[in-house]
mmCIF file with all atom_site columns, C-alpha atoms in Angstrom:
data_model
loop_
_atom_site.group_PDB
_atom_site.id
_atom_site.type_symbol
_atom_site.label_atom_id
_atom_site.label_alt_id
_atom_site.label_comp_id
_atom_site.label_asym_id
_atom_site.label_entity_id
_atom_site.label_seq_id
_atom_site.pdbx_PDB_ins_code
_atom_site.Cartn_x
_atom_site.Cartn_y
_atom_site.Cartn_z
_atom_site.occupancy
_atom_site.B_iso_or_equiv
_atom_site.pdbx_formal_charge
_atom_site.auth_seq_id
_atom_site.auth_comp_id
_atom_site.auth_asym_id
_atom_site.auth_atom_id
_atom_site.pdbx_PDB_model_num
ATOM 1   C CA . MET A 1 1   ? -14.140 -23.389 -19.466 1.00 50.00 ? 69  MET A CA 1
ATOM 2   C CA . GLY A 1 2   ? -10.574 -24.058 -20.521 1.00 57.00 ? 70  GLY A CA 1
ATOM 3   C CA . THR A 1 3   ? -8.101  -26.038 -18.444 1.00 57.00 ? 71  THR A CA 1
ATOM 4   C CA . HIS A 1 4   ? -4.398  -26.616 -18.659 1.00 56.00 ? 72  HIS A CA 1
ATOM 5   C CA . LEU A 1 5   ? -1.689  -28.208 -16.558 1.00 57.00 ? 73  LEU A CA 1
ATOM 6   C CA . ALA A 1 6   ? 0.703   -25.727 -14.954 1.00 60.00 ? 74  ALA A CA 1
ATOM 7   C CA . ASN A 1 7   ? 4.247   -26.879 -14.220 1.00 60.00 ? 75  ASN A CA 1
ATOM 8   C CA . TRP A 1 8   ? 6.481   -24.707 -12.070 1.00 60.00 ? 76  TRP A CA 1
ATOM 9   C CA . THR A 1 9   ? 9.213   -24.935 -9.445  1.00 64.00 ? 77  THR A CA 1
ATOM 10  C CA . ASN A 1 10  ? 8.615   -23.615 -5.942  1.00 62.00 ? 78  ASN A CA 1
ATOM 11  C CA . ARG A 1 11  ? 11.173  -21.901 -3.680  1.00 68.00 ? 79  ARG A CA 1
ATOM 12  C CA . ARG A 1 12  ? 12.460  -25.210 -2.353  1.00 70.00 ? 80  ARG A CA 1
ATOM 13  C CA . GLY A 1 13  ? 13.219  -26.430 -5.851  1.00 69.00 ? 81  GLY A CA 1
ATOM 14  C CA . CYS A 1 14  ? 10.347  -28.916 -5.965  1.00 68.00 ? 82  CYS A CA 1
ATOM 15  C CA . HIS A 1 15  ? 8.399   -29.332 -9.190  1.00 62.00 ? 83  HIS A CA 1
ATOM 16  C CA . VAL A 1 16  ? 4.722   -28.558 -8.782  1.00 63.00 ? 84  VAL A CA 1
ATOM 17  C CA . TYR A 1 17  ? 2.013   -29.678 -11.175 1.00 63.00 ? 85  TYR A CA 1
ATOM 18  C CA . GLU A 1 18  ? -1.483  -28.296 -10.889 1.00 64.00 ? 86  GLU A CA 1
ATOM 19  C CA . THR A 1 19  ? -4.563  -28.048 -13.032 1.00 61.00 ? 87  THR A CA 1
ATOM 20  C CA . VAL A 1 20  ? -5.545  -24.460 -13.776 1.00 60.00 ? 88  VAL A CA 1
ATOM 21  C CA . PHE A 1 21  ? -9.084  -23.569 -14.772 1.00 57.00 ? 89  PHE A CA 1
ATOM 22  C CA . GLN A 1 22  ? -9.492  -20.470 -16.913 1.00 58.00 ? 90  GLN A CA 1
ATOM 23  C CA . PRO A 1 23  ? -12.837 -19.128 -18.061 1.00 58.00 ? 91  PRO A CA 1
ATOM 24  C CA . GLU A 1 24  ? -13.316 -18.791 -21.785 1.00 59.00 ? 92  GLU A CA 1
ATOM 25  C CA . TRP A 1 25  ? -13.564 -15.282 -23.190 1.00 55.00 ? 93  TRP A CA 1
ATOM 26  C CA . GLY A 1 26  ? -16.953 -13.834 -22.315 1.00 56.00 ? 94  GLY A CA 1
ATOM 27  C CA . GLU A 1 27  ? -17.538 -16.053 -19.286 1.00 54.00 ? 95  GLU A CA 1
ATOM 28  C CA . ASN A 1 28  ? -17.581 -14.376 -15.876 1.00 56.00 ? 96  ASN A CA 1
ATOM 29  C CA . GLU A 1 29  ? -17.014 -10.936 -17.343 1.00 60.00 ? 97  GLU A CA 1
ATOM 30  C CA . MET A 1 30  ? -16.057 -8.245  -14.886 1.00 59.00 ? 98  MET A CA 1
ATOM 31  C CA . THR A 1 31  ? -18.862 -5.892  -13.957 1.00 69.00 ? 99  THR A CA 1
ATOM 32  C CA . PHE A 1 32  ? -18.555 -2.397  -12.539 1.00 72.00 ? 100 PHE A CA 1
ATOM 33  C CA . GLU A 1 33  ? -20.696 -0.462  -10.112 1.00 77.00 ? 101 GLU A CA 1
ATOM 34  C CA . LYS A 1 34  ? -20.842 3.326   -10.282 1.00 80.00 ? 102 LYS A CA 1
ATOM 35  C CA . LEU A 1 35  ? -19.992 5.092   -6.996  1.00 76.00 ? 103 LEU A CA 1
ATOM 36  C CA . SER A 1 36  ? -20.915 8.633   -6.021  1.00 78.00 ? 104 SER A CA 1
ATOM 37  C CA . ARG A 1 37  ? -18.405 11.100  -4.569  1.00 76.00 ? 105 ARG A CA 1
ATOM 38  C CA . THR A 1 38  ? -19.901 10.519  -1.140  1.00 73.00 ? 106 THR A CA 1
ATOM 39  C CA . GLN A 1 39  ? -19.415 6.773   -1.424  1.00 71.00 ? 107 GLN A CA 1
ATOM 40  C CA . LEU A 1 40  ? -15.839 7.213   -2.647  1.00 70.00 ? 108 LEU A CA 1
ATOM 41  C CA . SER A 1 41  ? -14.903 9.645   0.108   1.00 64.00 ? 109 SER A CA 1
ATOM 42  C CA . SER A 1 42  ? -16.248 7.278   2.742   1.00 62.00 ? 110 SER A CA 1
ATOM 43  C CA . MET A 1 43  ? -13.942 4.556   1.359   1.00 65.00 ? 111 MET A CA 1
ATOM 44  C CA . SER A 1 44  ? -10.809 6.650   0.957   1.00 60.00 ? 112 SER A CA 1
ATOM 45  C CA . GLY A 1 45  ? -9.832  6.781   4.620   1.00 58.00 ? 113 GLY A CA 1
ATOM 46  C CA . GLY A 1 46  ? -10.091 10.561  4.856   1.00 59.00 ? 114 GLY A CA 1
ATOM 47  C CA . ALA A 1 47  ? -10.053 10.524  8.663   1.00 55.00 ? 115 ALA A CA 1
ATOM 48  C CA . GLN A 1 48  ? -6.883  8.442   8.653   1.00 63.00 ? 116 GLN A CA 1
ATOM 49  C CA . THR A 1 49  ? -5.061  10.724  6.241   1.00 76.00 ? 117 THR A CA 1
ATOM 50  C CA . GLN A 1 50  ? -6.116  13.783  8.272   1.00 82.00 ? 118 GLN A CA 1
ATOM 51  C CA . GLU A 1 51  ? -3.939  12.423  11.070  1.00 88.00 ? 119 GLU A CA 1
ATOM 52  C CA . TYR A 1 52  ? -0.969  12.401  8.652   1.00 89.00 ? 120 TYR A CA 1
ATOM 53  C CA . VAL A 1 53  ? -1.717  15.971  7.501   1.00 89.00 ? 121 VAL A CA 1
ATOM 54  C CA . SER A 1 54  ? -1.939  17.361  11.037  1.00 89.00 ? 122 SER A CA 1
ATOM 55  C CA . PHE A 1 55  ? 1.301   15.638  12.085  1.00 91.00 ? 123 PHE A CA 1
ATOM 56  C CA . LEU A 1 56  ? 3.369   16.510  9.004   1.00 92.00 ? 124 LEU A CA 1
ATOM 57  C CA . SER A 1 57  ? 2.185   20.120  8.785   1.00 91.00 ? 125 SER A CA 1
ATOM 58  C CA . ASP A 1 58  ? 3.920   20.891  12.112  1.00 91.00 ? 126 ASP A CA 1
ATOM 59  C CA . LEU A 1 59  ? 7.313   19.551  11.020  1.00 93.00 ? 127 LEU A CA 1
ATOM 60  C CA . LYS A 1 60  ? 10.233  21.588  9.676   1.00 93.00 ? 128 LYS A CA 1
ATOM 61  C CA . ALA A 1 61  ? 13.320  20.503  7.753   1.00 94.00 ? 129 ALA A CA 1
ATOM 62  C CA . GLY A 1 62  ? 15.546  18.370  9.955   1.00 95.00 ? 130 GLY A CA 1
ATOM 63  C CA . GLU A 1 63  ? 12.670  17.052  12.045  1.00 95.00 ? 131 GLU A CA 1
ATOM 64  C CA . GLY A 1 64  ? 10.977  13.726  11.516  1.00 95.00 ? 132 GLY A CA 1
ATOM 65  C CA . GLY A 1 65  ? 8.854   11.017  12.992  1.00 95.00 ? 133 GLY A CA 1
ATOM 66  C CA . ARG A 1 66  ? 8.571   7.368   13.833  1.00 96.00 ? 134 ARG A CA 1
ATOM 67  C CA . THR A 1 67  ? 5.676   4.932   14.007  1.00 94.00 ? 135 THR A CA 1
ATOM 68  C CA . THR A 1 68  ? 5.179   1.217   14.117  1.00 93.00 ? 136 THR A CA 1
ATOM 69  C CA . VAL A 1 69  ? 2.970   -1.071  12.106  1.00 93.00 ? 137 VAL A CA 1
ATOM 70  C CA . LYS A 1 70  ? 1.228   -2.048  15.329  1.00 92.00 ? 138 LYS A CA 1
ATOM 71  C CA . MET A 1 71  ? 0.475   1.569   16.290  1.00 90.00 ? 139 MET A CA 1
ATOM 72  C CA . ALA A 1 72  ? -0.747  2.488   12.798  1.00 88.00 ? 140 ALA A CA 1
ATOM 73  C CA . ARG A 1 73  ? -2.726  -0.763  12.356  1.00 88.00 ? 141 ARG A CA 1
ATOM 74  C CA . VAL A 1 74  ? -1.719  -0.906  8.691   1.00 89.00 ? 142 VAL A CA 1
ATOM 75  C CA . GLY A 1 75  ? 1.252   -2.297  6.802   1.00 92.00 ? 143 GLY A CA 1
ATOM 76  C CA . ARG A 1 76  ? 4.636   -0.618  6.502   1.00 94.00 ? 144 ARG A CA 1
ATOM 77  C CA . GLN A 1 77  ? 4.176   0.089   2.793   1.00 94.00 ? 145 GLN A CA 1
ATOM 78  C CA . THR A 1 78  ? 0.779   1.696   3.449   1.00 91.00 ? 146 THR A CA 1
ATOM 79  C CA . ILE A 1 79  ? 2.313   3.994   6.055   1.00 93.00 ? 147 ILE A CA 1
ATOM 80  C CA . LYS A 1 80  ? 5.093   5.034   3.672   1.00 94.00 ? 148 LYS A CA 1
ATOM 81  C CA . SER A 1 81  ? 2.661   5.595   0.827   1.00 92.00 ? 149 SER A CA 1
ATOM 82  C CA . ARG A 1 82  ? 0.404   7.782   2.969   1.00 91.00 ? 150 ARG A CA 1
ATOM 83  C CA . LEU A 1 83  ? 3.383   9.767   4.249   1.00 93.00 ? 151 LEU A CA 1
ATOM 84  C CA . LYS A 1 84  ? 4.706   10.373  0.721   1.00 93.00 ? 152 LYS A CA 1
ATOM 85  C CA . LYS A 1 85  ? 1.294   11.416  -0.584  1.00 90.00 ? 153 LYS A CA 1
ATOM 86  C CA . THR A 1 86  ? 0.672   13.760  2.345   1.00 91.00 ? 154 THR A CA 1
ATOM 87  C CA . ALA A 1 87  ? 4.165   15.259  2.134   1.00 92.00 ? 155 ALA A CA 1
ATOM 88  C CA . ASP A 1 88  ? 3.684   15.976  -1.587  1.00 91.00 ? 156 ASP A CA 1
ATOM 89  C CA . HIS A 1 89  ? 0.332   17.592  -0.842  1.00 88.00 ? 157 HIS A CA 1
ATOM 90  C CA . LEU A 1 90  ? 1.932   19.834  1.820   1.00 90.00 ? 158 LEU A CA 1
ATOM 91  C CA . GLY A 1 91  ? 4.954   20.712  -0.328  1.00 92.00 ? 159 GLY A CA 1
ATOM 92  C CA . LEU A 1 92  ? 7.386   18.777  1.869   1.00 94.00 ? 160 LEU A CA 1
ATOM 93  C CA . GLU A 1 93  ? 10.120  16.379  0.911   1.00 96.00 ? 161 GLU A CA 1
ATOM 94  C CA . ILE A 1 94  ? 10.775  13.412  3.151   1.00 96.00 ? 162 ILE A CA 1
ATOM 95  C CA . LYS A 1 95  ? 13.267  10.583  3.172   1.00 97.00 ? 163 LYS A CA 1
ATOM 96  C CA . PHE A 1 96  ? 12.890  7.279   4.924   1.00 97.00 ? 164 PHE A CA 1
ATOM 97  C CA . LEU A 1 97  ? 15.670  6.114   7.211   1.00 97.00 ? 165 LEU A CA 1
ATOM 98  C CA . ARG A 1 98  ? 16.708  2.525   7.816   1.00 96.00 ? 166 ARG A CA 1
ATOM 99  C CA . SER A 1 99  ? 14.677  1.019   10.591  1.00 95.00 ? 167 SER A CA 1
ATOM 100 C CA . LYS A 1 100 ? 13.373  -2.257  11.958  1.00 95.00 ? 168 LYS A CA 1
ATOM 101 C CA . PRO A 1 101 ? 10.895  -4.105  9.715   1.00 94.00 ? 169 PRO A CA 1
ATOM 102 C CA . GLU A 1 102 ? 7.996   -3.187  11.991  1.00 94.00 ? 170 GLU A CA 1
ATOM 103 C CA . GLU A 1 103 ? 8.934   0.532   12.139  1.00 96.00 ? 171 GLU A CA 1
ATOM 104 C CA . VAL A 1 104 ? 8.829   3.476   9.765   1.00 96.00 ? 172 VAL A CA 1
ATOM 105 C CA . VAL A 1 105 ? 11.250  6.337   10.485  1.00 96.00 ? 173 VAL A CA 1
ATOM 106 C CA . PHE A 1 106 ? 11.406  9.427   8.297   1.00 96.00 ? 174 PHE A CA 1
ATOM 107 C CA . GLU A 1 107 ? 12.990  12.868  8.148   1.00 96.00 ? 175 GLU A CA 1
ATOM 108 C CA . VAL A 1 108 ? 11.697  16.040  6.508   1.00 95.00 ? 176 VAL A CA 1
ATOM 109 C CA . THR A 1 109 ? 14.482  17.175  4.163   1.00 95.00 ? 177 THR A CA 1
ATOM 110 C CA . LYS A 1 110 ? 12.725  20.217  2.691   1.00 91.00 ? 178 LYS A CA 1
ATOM 111 C CA . SER A 1 111 ? 9.854   22.226  4.093   1.00 83.00 ? 179 SER A CA 1
ATOM 112 C CA . LYS A 1 112 ? 7.679   24.944  2.568   1.00 74.00 ? 180 LYS A CA 1
#
């Protein structure tokens, strides 16, 4: 196993020295496990995205929605990503409006 001393400056401007351990090539190689379609679909959050599909499919241009991180139980970026993906799938265009850090507000700008 190879080691080296890392030297960097943190956000406060303090110098940090730490020993970094790196495995040599061939040690701890990454292994993969094959997953079936059933296993993948159970991991993809299909039930969660169905909620996005049913909500967005009822919206027309000029309408929109709002949710909070607390209500969705996922991060802001996850909400936005799911909304974008679902909107693309439904042939909608959405834009996100400025909002509080714990909120996501969007408007449908183009519908089917």
